[in-house]
């Protein structure tokens, strides 16, 4: 009986450690990650060229960010909260970076190039937010 309990406890601990090892505490020392979110609000007369944004603008900015960039994402808005509601954002871009000061330095040095490229894909003034990524979790359900 004692052996069965010990094996059961060991199995439970193994399962628990497997699940918790899938979590990344991004804010722990050495794992800092920051997210730059660029939102392009929808509205009357707003235009957005997703092909240009995906294949030219975002890769250009990613190249400027260099090794500070961990990865980037692009979302294309397809629906609002309900099926009949207009999409609130035509697009959202994300840059996941390691160092905010380095990001600000690079963007500051290349501000004109980045801003002057807007006219090639949109007439929208983007909204930008920089966040600290606190936690990443992955669903490994099969």
Tab-separated table of C-alpha atoms in Angstrom, residues 8-127:
chain	number	residue	atom	x	y	z
A	8	UNK	CA	1.034	7.613	-7.279
A	9	UNK	CA	2.629	10.659	-5.627
A	10	UNK	CA	5.666	10.391	-7.932
A	11	UNK	CA	3.438	10.154	-11.026
A	12	UNK	CA	1.413	13.185	-9.913
A	13	UNK	CA	4.584	15.201	-9.346
A	14	UNK	CA	5.913	14.217	-12.779
A	15	UNK	CA	2.678	15.273	-14.473
A	16	UNK	CA	2.617	18.551	-12.554
A	17	UNK	CA	6.237	19.326	-13.441
A	18	UNK	CA	5.586	18.568	-17.121
A	19	UNK	CA	2.695	21.036	-17.219
A	20	UNK	CA	4.473	23.800	-15.295
A	21	UNK	CA	7.572	23.474	-17.450
A	22	UNK	CA	5.401	24.646	-20.353
A	23	UNK	CA	4.902	28.024	-18.676
A	24	UNK	CA	7.346	30.837	-19.271
A	25	UNK	CA	7.517	33.552	-16.669
A	26	UNK	CA	8.693	36.259	-19.018
A	27	UNK	CA	9.212	38.798	-16.252
A	28	UNK	CA	11.689	36.676	-14.286
A	29	UNK	CA	15.308	37.918	-14.353
A	30	UNK	CA	16.996	37.109	-17.642
A	31	UNK	CA	13.680	36.423	-19.387
A	32	UNK	CA	12.423	39.975	-19.778
A	33	UNK	CA	10.346	40.461	-22.873
A	34	UNK	CA	8.481	43.521	-24.055
A	35	UNK	CA	5.797	43.826	-26.699
A	36	UNK	CA	5.331	46.810	-28.972
A	37	UNK	CA	1.739	46.768	-30.232
A	38	UNK	CA	0.834	48.889	-33.263
A	39	UNK	CA	-2.931	49.190	-33.771
A	40	UNK	CA	-4.545	50.510	-36.942
A	41	UNK	CA	-8.094	51.604	-36.008
A	42	UNK	CA	-10.879	51.126	-38.529
A	43	UNK	CA	-13.087	54.025	-39.546
A	44	UNK	CA	-14.787	55.885	-42.353
A	45	UNK	CA	-12.417	56.207	-45.329
A	46	UNK	CA	-9.586	54.252	-43.672
A	47	UNK	CA	-7.432	52.134	-45.996
A	48	UNK	CA	-4.831	49.468	-45.335
A	49	UNK	CA	-2.684	47.434	-47.769
A	50	UNK	CA	-2.011	44.206	-45.866
A	51	UNK	CA	0.237	42.766	-48.583
A	52	UNK	CA	2.611	45.753	-48.407
A	53	UNK	CA	2.539	45.768	-44.605
A	54	UNK	CA	3.286	42.042	-44.394
A	55	UNK	CA	5.957	41.833	-47.083
A	56	UNK	CA	7.658	45.242	-46.959
A	57	UNK	CA	6.979	47.465	-43.934
A	58	UNK	CA	7.170	44.980	-41.064
A	59	UNK	CA	10.263	43.195	-42.446
A	60	UNK	CA	11.936	46.604	-42.905
A	61	UNK	CA	11.311	47.596	-39.287
A	62	UNK	CA	12.269	44.097	-38.089
A	63	UNK	CA	15.580	44.476	-39.905
A	64	UNK	CA	16.224	47.771	-38.159
A	65	UNK	CA	15.586	46.190	-34.751
A	66	UNK	CA	18.210	43.511	-35.338
A	67	UNK	CA	19.069	41.157	-32.476
A	68	UNK	CA	16.856	43.056	-30.035
A	69	UNK	CA	13.855	41.588	-31.864
A	70	UNK	CA	12.796	38.137	-30.675
A	71	UNK	CA	9.949	37.789	-33.203
A	72	UNK	CA	7.057	39.715	-34.695
A	73	UNK	CA	3.427	39.047	-35.534
A	74	UNK	CA	0.762	40.559	-37.761
A	75	UNK	CA	-2.984	40.295	-37.183
A	76	UNK	CA	-5.524	41.056	-39.894
A	77	UNK	CA	-8.851	42.152	-38.422
A	78	UNK	CA	-11.717	40.055	-39.753
A	79	UNK	CA	-14.625	40.661	-37.376
A	80	UNK	CA	-15.813	42.666	-34.419
A	81	UNK	CA	-17.343	41.336	-31.237
A	82	UNK	CA	-20.486	40.240	-33.070
A	83	UNK	CA	-20.930	39.070	-36.686
A	84	UNK	CA	-22.576	42.347	-37.768
A	85	UNK	CA	-20.154	44.653	-35.962
A	86	UNK	CA	-17.365	46.280	-37.964
A	87	UNK	CA	-13.837	45.216	-37.146
A	88	UNK	CA	-12.369	47.728	-34.643
A	89	UNK	CA	-8.808	47.434	-36.031
A	90	UNK	CA	-7.919	46.723	-39.655
A	91	UNK	CA	-4.543	45.392	-38.559
A	92	UNK	CA	-2.366	44.976	-35.490
A	93	UNK	CA	1.391	44.512	-35.569
A	94	UNK	CA	3.523	43.231	-32.710
A	95	UNK	CA	7.256	43.367	-32.099
A	96	UNK	CA	8.558	41.247	-29.213
A	97	UNK	CA	11.789	42.801	-28.005
A	98	UNK	CA	14.335	42.345	-25.223
A	99	UNK	CA	15.301	45.957	-24.482
A	100	UNK	CA	12.999	48.997	-24.568
A	101	UNK	CA	15.850	51.531	-24.486
A	102	UNK	CA	17.478	49.877	-27.516
A	103	UNK	CA	14.126	49.791	-29.326
A	104	UNK	CA	13.552	53.502	-28.655
A	105	UNK	CA	17.084	54.330	-29.806
A	106	UNK	CA	16.706	52.445	-33.108
A	107	UNK	CA	13.234	53.786	-33.837
A	108	UNK	CA	14.383	57.317	-32.957
A	109	UNK	CA	17.331	57.062	-35.340
A	110	UNK	CA	15.092	55.700	-38.116
A	111	UNK	CA	11.904	57.628	-37.348
A	112	UNK	CA	11.675	59.352	-40.734
A	113	UNK	CA	12.143	56.127	-42.702
A	114	UNK	CA	9.484	54.329	-40.666
A	115	UNK	CA	6.959	57.177	-40.758
A	116	UNK	CA	7.510	58.028	-44.420
A	117	UNK	CA	6.710	54.409	-45.319
A	118	UNK	CA	3.188	54.698	-43.824
A	119	UNK	CA	1.878	56.332	-47.008
A	120	UNK	CA	2.737	53.154	-48.929
A	121	UNK	CA	0.192	51.048	-47.044
A	122	UNK	CA	-2.242	53.157	-44.999
A	123	UNK	CA	-3.853	56.505	-44.299
A	124	UNK	CA	-4.307	55.587	-40.614
A	125	UNK	CA	-2.421	57.148	-37.716
A	126	UNK	CA	-1.460	54.058	-35.680
A	127	UNK	CA	-1.862	53.750	-31.922
